[in-house]
């Protein structure tokens, strides 16, 4: 049995992105060595600038759609654009990143006999017909729509993970992550929290798509990272058999409409911005809410601790410091 209190060499793909950079930080704080891999498609070097001088941190510019030969103990596979604007920019590359990227990282894990984590998504449920979404729900996904490159790519990656688990006895951990927000989202990321905050701080109109009555649940980044690291640290099963592979939902079960989010951001920023309604993108899910019973049961009662208002304030502070100084340059 592996000794999880010992320092490990850990590969984080997508490590220069929003979630990846927070994960690299968390793992370094726990005393591990981190190999941060990224092709800098949506990630930026500024996200990891503060880690560069850390003796246990290394950055590798690489695309996961190409094979990778390194020696590590553990892999977190996060590489993939997550914002609809960015993953629809080059949809073929998005599918390749999920599918070829998964094959390469699983092949690497197989050769090294390394535990491997997959950042899957609530998008595998598509536009769900049931709420809240439990892990046993198979989803309602359009296979040929604008979001399919992301949704179906992630679904296929899950298939690959579970086939390597069954066929090669690989120790996999599949997390279905629901909407997560916080510092280091890129101001041009295109997702709703960063869009609304940047618009409010600039005094621009907040762009509300559709009638604003669609719902999402927003989890603050620190809570999410704590949960997925706990998941990865679950010990192996009896006699060296793989531990719990998941999938496990990670998210905050508190559901809000997008209009409520817009109003909250305006209130918290004391902005004079107005809300303007724009067309709803195709296949935009109407409702999304995680059932997190499995995470609570397996991960020592894990649940989000940071309330939406508190998390939004931390994110607003970050954006205030990030781009206002640049506006006046
Ligand atoms: P992000 O866009 O900030 O980070 C993704 C990172 O992957 C970027 O640094 C990007 O440059 C890198 N990348 C993209 N394609 C790559 C490739 N082919 N090779 C190497 N690197 C590549 O997004 P994020 O929010 O940090 O998401 C990280 C992961 O978590 C993604 O896999 C995403 O699908 C998943 N996820 C995120 C959320 C969320 O709400 N943030 C929700 C569900 C799932
Ligand atoms: N691979 C990799 N690094 C490794 C081992 C494998 O990138 O250390 C990639 C390689 O591209 C391979 C894929 O992972 O095609 C799947 O590997 P696997 O051993 O499962 O299957 P193979 O295709 O080699 O039979
Ligand atoms: N949205 C919006 N205005 C924006 C960006 C997004 O109203 O400027 C909506 C979007 O249509 C969706 C929700 O906010 O209903 C969440 O969008 P996001 O892109 O953050 O993530 P999704 O959950 O759709 O992947």
Tab-separated table of C-alpha atoms and ligand atoms in Angstrom:
chain	number	residue	atom	x	y	z
A	1	UNK	CA	0.000	0.000	0.000
A	2	UNK	CA	1.264	3.442	-0.929
A	3	UNK	CA	2.226	5.820	1.860
A	4	UNK	CA	0.206	8.943	1.139
A	5	UNK	CA	1.877	10.986	3.808
A	6	UNK	CA	5.108	10.785	1.785
A	7	UNK	CA	6.043	13.362	-0.817
A	8	UNK	CA	5.121	12.329	-4.354
A	9	UNK	CA	5.953	13.528	-7.848
A	10	UNK	CA	2.666	14.681	-9.302
A	11	UNK	CA	1.815	15.627	-12.874
A	12	UNK	CA	-0.935	18.255	-13.248
A	13	UNK	CA	-2.108	18.696	-16.847
A	14	UNK	CA	-3.809	22.026	-17.500
A	15	UNK	CA	-1.787	23.310	-14.547
A	16	UNK	CA	-1.560	26.906	-15.794
A	17	UNK	CA	-5.338	27.214	-15.989
A	18	UNK	CA	-7.805	28.445	-13.391
A	19	UNK	CA	-8.350	25.223	-11.421
A	20	UNK	CA	-4.959	23.719	-12.296
A	21	UNK	CA	-2.975	26.605	-10.818
A	22	UNK	CA	-4.865	26.354	-7.511
A	23	UNK	CA	-4.298	22.603	-7.494
A	24	UNK	CA	-0.525	23.003	-8.112
A	25	UNK	CA	-0.402	25.424	-5.164
A	26	UNK	CA	-2.298	23.042	-2.888
A	27	UNK	CA	-0.049	20.069	-3.757
A	28	UNK	CA	3.141	22.106	-3.244
A	29	UNK	CA	1.828	23.221	0.158
A	30	UNK	CA	1.367	19.544	1.047
A	31	UNK	CA	5.058	18.960	0.280
A	32	UNK	CA	4.764	17.257	-3.115
A	33	UNK	CA	6.815	17.863	-6.249
A	34	UNK	CA	4.671	19.226	-9.057
A	35	UNK	CA	5.206	18.908	-12.787
A	36	UNK	CA	2.797	21.437	-14.280
A	37	UNK	CA	2.000	20.720	-17.935
A	38	UNK	CA	0.087	23.103	-20.180
A	39	UNK	CA	-0.051	24.219	-23.822
A	40	UNK	CA	-1.193	27.697	-22.672
A	41	UNK	CA	-4.309	27.650	-24.859
A	42	UNK	CA	-6.515	29.196	-22.169
A	43	UNK	CA	-4.047	29.076	-19.287
A	44	UNK	CA	-1.571	31.882	-18.692
A	45	UNK	CA	1.930	31.992	-17.238
A	46	UNK	CA	0.853	34.685	-14.731
A	47	UNK	CA	-1.279	32.029	-12.977
A	48	UNK	CA	1.873	30.142	-12.017
A	49	UNK	CA	4.440	32.975	-11.877
A	50	UNK	CA	4.460	32.882	-8.085
A	51	UNK	CA	5.313	29.148	-8.121
A	52	UNK	CA	8.212	29.341	-10.576
A	53	UNK	CA	10.909	29.783	-7.951
A	54	UNK	CA	9.580	27.002	-5.761
A	55	UNK	CA	12.241	24.248	-5.693
A	56	UNK	CA	9.590	21.531	-6.119
A	57	UNK	CA	7.800	23.151	-9.081
A	58	UNK	CA	8.510	22.591	-12.771
A	59	UNK	CA	6.626	23.818	-15.854
A	60	UNK	CA	6.449	21.883	-19.116
A	61	UNK	CA	4.857	23.365	-22.241
A	62	UNK	CA	3.220	20.402	-23.948
A	63	UNK	CA	-0.035	19.430	-25.655
A	64	UNK	CA	-1.712	16.339	-24.132
A	65	UNK	CA	-2.871	15.192	-27.567
A	66	UNK	CA	0.766	14.107	-28.076
A	67	UNK	CA	2.377	11.247	-26.130
A	68	UNK	CA	4.307	12.130	-23.021
A	69	UNK	CA	7.153	10.199	-21.430
A	70	UNK	CA	7.920	11.396	-17.903
A	71	UNK	CA	8.320	9.631	-14.546
A	72	UNK	CA	5.728	10.569	-11.906
A	73	UNK	CA	3.809	8.863	-9.082
A	74	UNK	CA	0.411	10.376	-9.714
A	75	UNK	CA	-1.488	12.265	-12.435
A	76	UNK	CA	-4.258	14.887	-12.314
A	77	UNK	CA	-5.665	15.315	-15.833
A	78	UNK	CA	-7.272	18.774	-16.096
A	79	UNK	CA	-6.132	19.838	-19.571
A	80	UNK	CA	-9.147	21.030	-21.564
A	81	UNK	CA	-10.703	24.445	-22.216
A	82	UNK	CA	-13.757	24.746	-19.948
A	83	UNK	CA	-15.535	27.894	-21.103
A	84	UNK	CA	-18.110	27.411	-23.885
A	85	UNK	CA	-16.586	30.375	-25.788
A	86	UNK	CA	-13.141	28.758	-25.797
A	87	UNK	CA	-14.075	25.112	-26.280
A	88	UNK	CA	-16.261	26.061	-29.259
A	89	UNK	CA	-13.443	28.101	-30.839
A	90	UNK	CA	-11.734	24.953	-32.203
A	91	UNK	CA	-14.206	22.141	-31.439
A	92	UNK	CA	-12.172	19.425	-33.161
A	93	UNK	CA	-9.163	20.257	-30.995
A	94	UNK	CA	-11.450	20.207	-27.922
A	95	UNK	CA	-12.568	16.639	-28.638
A	96	UNK	CA	-8.975	15.622	-29.384
A	97	UNK	CA	-7.840	17.140	-26.095
A	98	UNK	CA	-10.395	15.133	-24.123
A	99	UNK	CA	-10.091	11.862	-26.041
A	100	UNK	CA	-6.465	11.690	-27.267
A	101	UNK	CA	-5.392	13.463	-24.091
A	102	UNK	CA	-7.141	10.817	-21.972
A	103	UNK	CA	-5.598	7.961	-23.986
A	104	UNK	CA	-2.100	9.417	-23.619
A	105	UNK	CA	-2.433	10.144	-19.911
A	106	UNK	CA	-3.987	6.702	-19.280
A	107	UNK	CA	-1.164	5.067	-21.263
A	108	UNK	CA	1.331	6.997	-19.162
A	109	UNK	CA	-0.449	5.977	-15.939
A	110	UNK	CA	-0.543	2.349	-17.073
A	111	UNK	CA	3.204	2.267	-17.797
A	112	UNK	CA	3.959	3.874	-14.425
A	113	UNK	CA	1.223	2.081	-12.467
A	114	UNK	CA	0.236	5.553	-11.253
A	115	UNK	CA	-3.067	6.693	-9.793
A	116	UNK	CA	-4.843	9.032	-12.233
A	117	UNK	CA	-7.551	11.667	-11.709
A	118	UNK	CA	-9.899	12.898	-14.433
A	119	UNK	CA	-11.544	16.332	-14.309
A	120	UNK	CA	-14.912	15.370	-15.753
A	121	UNK	CA	-17.890	17.663	-15.667
A	122	UNK	CA	-21.567	18.141	-14.886
A	123	UNK	CA	-21.870	18.613	-18.669
A	124	UNK	CA	-21.949	14.810	-19.007
A	125	UNK	CA	-25.562	15.212	-17.772
A	126	UNK	CA	-26.284	17.638	-20.673
A	127	UNK	CA	-29.651	19.377	-20.275
A	128	UNK	CA	-30.809	17.139	-17.416
A	129	UNK	CA	-34.354	15.843	-17.136
A	130	UNK	CA	-33.987	15.213	-13.412
A	131	UNK	CA	-32.877	17.348	-10.501
A	132	UNK	CA	-30.699	17.204	-8.520
A	133	UNK	CA	-28.353	15.170	-10.709
A	134	UNK	CA	-27.084	11.953	-9.118
A	135	UNK	CA	-24.077	10.062	-10.448
A	136	UNK	CA	-26.282	7.187	-11.643
A	137	UNK	CA	-28.136	9.507	-14.070
A	138	UNK	CA	-27.002	8.852	-17.673
A	139	UNK	CA	-27.682	12.346	-18.920
A	140	UNK	CA	-29.440	14.057	-21.796
A	141	UNK	CA	-26.774	15.177	-24.256
A	142	UNK	CA	-27.152	16.361	-27.841
A	143	UNK	CA	-24.387	14.469	-29.696
A	144	UNK	CA	-24.255	16.882	-32.652
A	145	UNK	CA	-24.762	20.326	-31.089
A	146	UNK	CA	-22.423	23.225	-30.367
A	147	UNK	CA	-21.589	21.909	-26.882
A	148	UNK	CA	-21.027	18.303	-27.981
A	149	UNK	CA	-17.281	18.670	-28.558
A	150	UNK	CA	-16.962	19.291	-24.829
A	151	UNK	CA	-19.791	17.107	-23.483
A	152	UNK	CA	-19.165	14.071	-25.682
A	153	UNK	CA	-15.385	14.465	-25.419
A	154	UNK	CA	-15.666	14.341	-21.632
A	155	UNK	CA	-18.122	11.422	-21.797
A	156	UNK	CA	-15.730	9.472	-24.024
A	157	UNK	CA	-12.869	10.288	-21.636
A	158	UNK	CA	-14.950	8.791	-18.789
A	159	UNK	CA	-15.504	5.671	-20.919
A	160	UNK	CA	-11.757	5.370	-21.488
A	161	UNK	CA	-11.021	5.829	-17.796
A	162	UNK	CA	-13.473	3.094	-16.813
A	163	UNK	CA	-12.197	0.736	-19.538
A	164	UNK	CA	-8.599	1.168	-18.330
A	165	UNK	CA	-9.929	0.578	-14.809
A	166	UNK	CA	-11.674	-2.682	-15.771
A	167	UNK	CA	-9.207	-3.909	-18.400
A	168	UNK	CA	-5.874	-2.835	-16.896
A	169	UNK	CA	-6.841	-2.495	-13.198
A	170	UNK	CA	-5.727	1.114	-13.259
A	171	UNK	CA	-6.385	3.170	-10.111
A	172	UNK	CA	-8.657	5.893	-11.516
A	173	UNK	CA	-10.570	8.748	-9.849
A	174	UNK	CA	-13.273	10.439	-11.936
A	175	UNK	CA	-14.751	13.700	-10.603
A	176	UNK	CA	-17.784	15.373	-12.171
A	177	UNK	CA	-17.150	19.020	-11.433
A	178	UNK	CA	-20.053	21.494	-11.414
A	179	UNK	CA	-19.624	25.249	-12.051
A	180	UNK	CA	-16.647	26.489	-10.066
A	181	UNK	CA	-15.460	30.088	-9.822
A	182	UNK	CA	-12.850	32.224	-8.094
A	183	UNK	CA	-9.609	34.148	-8.526
A	184	UNK	CA	-7.522	33.373	-11.645
A	185	UNK	CA	-10.458	32.933	-13.966
A	186	UNK	CA	-9.313	34.902	-16.991
A	187	UNK	CA	-11.114	38.240	-17.522
A	188	UNK	CA	-11.836	37.080	-21.102
A	189	UNK	CA	-12.749	33.566	-20.017
A	190	UNK	CA	-16.351	34.035	-21.156
A	191	UNK	CA	-17.972	32.138	-18.291
A	192	UNK	CA	-20.752	33.843	-16.422
A	193	UNK	CA	-19.095	34.758	-13.099
A	194	UNK	CA	-16.033	36.394	-14.675
A	195	UNK	CA	-18.134	38.066	-17.377
A	196	UNK	CA	-20.565	39.623	-14.865
A	197	UNK	CA	-17.852	40.769	-12.443
A	198	UNK	CA	-15.679	42.326	-15.155
A	199	UNK	CA	-18.718	44.019	-16.730
A	200	UNK	CA	-19.909	45.359	-13.366
A	201	UNK	CA	-16.467	46.686	-12.423
A	202	UNK	CA	-16.132	48.423	-15.790
A	203	UNK	CA	-19.632	49.900	-15.506
A	204	UNK	CA	-20.722	48.031	-18.642
A	205	UNK	CA	-24.071	46.280	-19.146
A	206	UNK	CA	-24.286	42.745	-17.756
A	207	UNK	CA	-25.084	40.353	-20.606
A	208	UNK	CA	-27.835	37.995	-19.433
A	209	UNK	CA	-28.492	35.217	-21.939
A	210	UNK	CA	-32.092	34.071	-22.468
A	211	UNK	CA	-34.648	35.024	-19.820
A	212	UNK	CA	-32.108	34.521	-17.016
A	213	UNK	CA	-34.284	31.879	-15.319
A	214	UNK	CA	-31.874	29.014	-16.105
A	215	UNK	CA	-30.127	27.823	-12.938
A	216	UNK	CA	-26.604	26.878	-11.931
A	217	UNK	CA	-24.872	26.078	-8.629
A	218	UNK	CA	-21.578	27.869	-8.003
A	219	UNK	CA	-18.779	26.343	-5.954
A	220	UNK	CA	-15.821	28.404	-4.729
A	221	UNK	CA	-12.471	27.137	-6.019
A	222	UNK	CA	-10.857	26.392	-2.610
A	223	UNK	CA	-13.733	24.086	-1.644
A	224	UNK	CA	-13.488	22.234	-4.937
A	225	UNK	CA	-9.712	21.737	-4.704
A	226	UNK	CA	-10.026	20.455	-1.131
A	227	UNK	CA	-12.613	17.912	-2.306
A	228	UNK	CA	-10.725	16.563	-5.305
A	229	UNK	CA	-7.461	16.217	-3.368
A	230	UNK	CA	-9.305	14.275	-0.650
A	231	UNK	CA	-10.771	12.049	-3.384
A	232	UNK	CA	-7.313	11.405	-4.830
A	233	UNK	CA	-5.931	10.625	-1.360
A	234	UNK	CA	-8.508	7.881	-0.651
A	235	UNK	CA	-6.437	4.758	-0.092
A	236	UNK	CA	-6.405	1.757	-2.395
A	237	UNK	CA	-8.902	-1.027	-1.752
A	238	UNK	CA	-8.230	-4.409	-0.166
A	239	UNK	CA	-5.161	-6.319	-1.425
A	240	UNK	CA	-3.994	-3.476	-3.647
A	241	UNK	CA	-7.225	-3.386	-5.655
A	242	UNK	CA	-8.083	0.064	-7.012
A	243	UNK	CA	-9.787	2.439	-4.567
A	244	UNK	CA	-13.137	4.080	-5.255
A	245	UNK	CA	-13.066	5.144	-8.941
A	246	UNK	CA	-16.121	7.395	-8.798
A	247	UNK	CA	-17.626	9.116	-10.599
A	248	UNK	CA	-18.289	11.590	-7.803
A	249	UNK	CA	-20.126	14.906	-8.163
A	250	UNK	CA	-18.333	17.987	-6.822
A	251	UNK	CA	-20.287	21.214	-6.540
A	252	UNK	CA	-22.320	23.455	-4.314
A	253	UNK	CA	-25.952	22.302	-4.090
A	254	UNK	CA	-27.263	25.877	-3.601
A	255	UNK	CA	-29.121	26.664	-6.837
A	256	UNK	CA	-29.492	30.220	-8.189
A	257	UNK	CA	-30.949	31.644	-11.369
A	258	UNK	CA	-28.516	33.498	-13.605
A	259	UNK	CA	-30.626	36.635	-13.122
A	260	UNK	CA	-30.182	36.347	-9.339
A	261	UNK	CA	-26.430	36.020	-9.903
A	262	UNK	CA	-26.392	39.166	-12.062
A	263	UNK	CA	-28.311	41.130	-9.415
A	264	UNK	CA	-25.993	39.877	-6.655
A	265	UNK	CA	-22.867	40.909	-8.589
A	266	UNK	CA	-24.301	44.396	-9.204
A	267	UNK	CA	-25.117	44.721	-5.504
A	268	UNK	CA	-21.702	43.516	-4.289
A	269	UNK	CA	-19.746	45.739	-6.678
A	270	UNK	CA	-21.977	48.794	-6.012
A	271	UNK	CA	-22.122	49.078	-9.781
A	272	UNK	CA	-24.442	51.287	-11.793
A	273	UNK	CA	-24.415	48.699	-14.598
A	274	UNK	CA	-27.726	47.586	-16.076
A	275	UNK	CA	-28.763	44.105	-17.138
A	276	UNK	CA	-29.305	43.542	-20.881
A	277	UNK	CA	-30.900	40.433	-22.307
A	278	UNK	CA	-29.172	38.599	-25.152
A	279	UNK	CA	-30.088	35.386	-27.032
A	280	UNK	CA	-29.620	32.101	-25.204
A	281	UNK	CA	-26.839	29.974	-26.789
A	282	UNK	CA	-28.067	26.680	-28.266
A	283	UNK	CA	-28.355	23.674	-25.943
A	284	UNK	CA	-27.777	25.862	-22.873
A	285	UNK	CA	-28.852	23.620	-19.940
A	286	UNK	CA	-31.963	24.942	-18.155
A	287	UNK	CA	-31.102	23.573	-14.752
A	288	UNK	CA	-28.105	22.143	-12.980
A	289	UNK	CA	-27.794	21.047	-9.361
A	290	UNK	CA	-25.490	18.403	-7.912
A	291	UNK	CA	-26.464	15.704	-5.487
A	292	UNK	CA	-23.299	15.524	-3.358
A	293	UNK	CA	-24.303	12.639	-1.053
A	294	UNK	CA	-21.539	10.409	-2.437
A	295	UNK	CA	-18.841	13.028	-1.814
A	296	UNK	CA	-20.153	13.569	1.722
A	297	UNK	CA	-20.113	9.826	2.426
A	298	UNK	CA	-16.728	8.944	0.950
A	299	UNK	CA	-14.799	12.126	1.701
A	300	UNK	CA	-15.228	12.595	5.403
A	301	UNK	CA	-18.270	14.852	5.159
A	302	UNK	CA	-16.850	17.081	2.416
A	303	UNK	CA	-19.163	19.898	1.386
A	304	UNK	CA	-18.631	23.468	0.212
A	305	UNK	CA	-17.975	25.834	3.122
A	306	UNK	CA	-17.699	29.197	1.353
A	307	UNK	CA	-21.054	30.850	0.696
A	308	UNK	CA	-21.730	32.453	-2.675
A	309	UNK	CA	-21.594	36.033	-1.387
A	310	UNK	CA	-18.232	35.480	0.338
A	311	UNK	CA	-16.742	33.726	-2.688
A	312	UNK	CA	-17.994	36.423	-5.034
A	313	UNK	CA	-16.383	39.110	-2.841
A	314	UNK	CA	-13.010	37.302	-2.996
A	315	UNK	CA	-13.354	37.022	-6.778
A	316	UNK	CA	-14.388	40.676	-7.131
A	317	UNK	CA	-11.307	41.710	-5.101
A	318	UNK	CA	-9.120	39.650	-7.418
A	319	UNK	CA	-10.517	41.191	-10.600
A	320	UNK	CA	-10.376	44.672	-9.111
A	321	UNK	CA	-6.648	44.239	-8.534
A	322	UNK	CA	-6.072	42.365	-11.816
A	323	UNK	CA	-7.351	44.643	-14.499
A	324	UNK	CA	-8.116	48.075	-13.078
A	325	UNK	CA	-4.395	48.855	-12.766
A	326	UNK	CA	-3.950	47.720	-16.391
A	327	UNK	CA	-6.808	49.915	-17.607
A	328	UNK	CA	-5.000	53.000	-16.382
A	329	UNK	CA	-1.633	51.934	-17.875
B	1	LIG	P1	-9.106	26.621	-17.873
B	1	LIG	O1	-9.449	26.875	-19.295
B	1	LIG	O2	-8.729	27.778	-17.027
B	1	LIG	O3	-7.946	25.531	-17.748
B	1	LIG	C1	-7.713	24.535	-18.703
B	1	LIG	C2	-6.220	24.427	-18.932
B	1	LIG	O4	-5.949	23.361	-19.861
B	1	LIG	C3	-5.630	25.710	-19.547
B	1	LIG	O5	-4.487	26.094	-18.835
B	1	LIG	C4	-5.305	25.306	-20.978
B	1	LIG	O6	-4.241	26.048	-21.525
B	1	LIG	C5	-4.980	23.835	-20.803
B	1	LIG	N1	-5.143	23.051	-22.035
B	1	LIG	C6	-6.183	23.081	-22.907
B	1	LIG	N2	-5.969	22.207	-23.912
B	1	LIG	C7	-4.762	21.621	-23.667
B	1	LIG	C8	-3.985	20.645	-24.344
B	1	LIG	N3	-4.413	20.091	-25.488
B	1	LIG	N4	-2.805	20.276	-23.819
B	1	LIG	C9	-2.347	20.846	-22.670
B	1	LIG	N5	-3.028	21.789	-21.981
B	1	LIG	C10	-4.227	22.158	-22.475
B	1	LIG	O7	-10.368	25.851	-17.240
B	1	LIG	P2	-10.616	25.343	-15.753
B	1	LIG	O8	-11.882	25.921	-15.291
B	1	LIG	O9	-9.408	25.498	-14.933
B	1	LIG	O10	-10.899	23.782	-16.010
B	1	LIG	C11	-9.929	22.790	-15.719
B	1	LIG	C12	-10.539	21.422	-15.944
B	1	LIG	O11	-11.660	21.243	-15.077
B	1	LIG	C13	-11.035	21.194	-17.367
B	1	LIG	O12	-10.759	19.866	-17.743
B	1	LIG	C14	-12.521	21.404	-17.240
B	1	LIG	O13	-13.228	20.664	-18.221
B	1	LIG	C15	-12.796	20.885	-15.846
B	1	LIG	N6	-14.005	21.502	-15.278
B	1	LIG	C16	-14.007	22.781	-14.844
B	1	LIG	C17	-15.176	23.329	-14.337
B	1	LIG	C18	-15.247	24.747	-13.805
B	1	LIG	O14	-16.331	25.209	-13.478
B	1	LIG	N7	-14.150	25.462	-13.668
B	1	LIG	C19	-16.343	22.563	-14.307
B	1	LIG	C20	-16.303	21.260	-14.800
B	1	LIG	C21	-15.124	20.728	-15.265
B	2	LIG	N1	1.662	6.837	-23.828
B	2	LIG	C1	2.328	7.958	-23.376
B	2	LIG	N2	3.282	7.804	-22.413
B	2	LIG	C2	3.616	6.594	-21.894
B	2	LIG	C3	2.914	5.457	-22.362
B	2	LIG	C4	1.943	5.617	-23.311
B	2	LIG	O1	2.059	9.071	-23.805
B	2	LIG	O2	4.495	6.546	-21.029
B	2	LIG	C5	0.609	7.024	-24.816
B	2	LIG	C6	0.955	6.460	-26.181
B	2	LIG	O3	0.623	7.451	-27.146
B	2	LIG	C7	0.010	5.286	-26.331
B	2	LIG	C8	-1.162	5.661	-25.423
B	2	LIG	O4	-0.551	6.349	-24.348
B	2	LIG	O5	-0.451	5.157	-27.657
B	2	LIG	C9	-1.919	4.478	-24.882
B	2	LIG	O6	-0.995	3.608	-24.262
B	2	LIG	P1	-1.346	2.076	-24.029
B	2	LIG	O7	-0.130	1.428	-23.462
B	2	LIG	O8	-2.585	1.963	-23.242
B	2	LIG	O9	-1.709	1.526	-25.448
B	2	LIG	P2	-0.820	1.316	-26.770
B	2	LIG	O10	-1.480	2.203	-27.793
B	2	LIG	O11	0.598	1.727	-26.487
B	2	LIG	O12	-0.971	-0.115	-27.043
B	3	LIG	N1	-24.382	33.350	-19.241
B	3	LIG	C1	-24.955	34.601	-19.257
B	3	LIG	N2	-24.152	35.673	-19.546
B	3	LIG	C2	-22.828	35.544	-19.806
B	3	LIG	C3	-22.242	34.260	-19.766
B	3	LIG	C4	-23.060	33.176	-19.481
B	3	LIG	O1	-26.161	34.772	-19.017
B	3	LIG	O2	-22.175	36.576	-20.060
B	3	LIG	C5	-25.230	32.189	-18.887
B	3	LIG	C6	-25.125	30.989	-19.833
B	3	LIG	O3	-26.009	31.113	-20.916
B	3	LIG	C7	-25.490	29.850	-18.899
B	3	LIG	C8	-24.968	30.298	-17.541
B	3	LIG	O4	-24.817	31.709	-17.626
B	3	LIG	O5	-26.884	29.708	-18.831
B	3	LIG	C9	-23.638	29.665	-17.167
B	3	LIG	O6	-22.754	29.864	-18.249
B	3	LIG	P1	-21.227	29.460	-18.226
B	3	LIG	O7	-20.679	29.721	-19.588
B	3	LIG	O8	-20.547	30.101	-17.072
B	3	LIG	O9	-21.212	27.901	-17.901
B	3	LIG	P2	-22.094	26.656	-18.375
B	3	LIG	O10	-22.690	26.174	-17.125
B	3	LIG	O11	-23.131	27.077	-19.354
B	3	LIG	O12	-21.098	25.719	-18.988
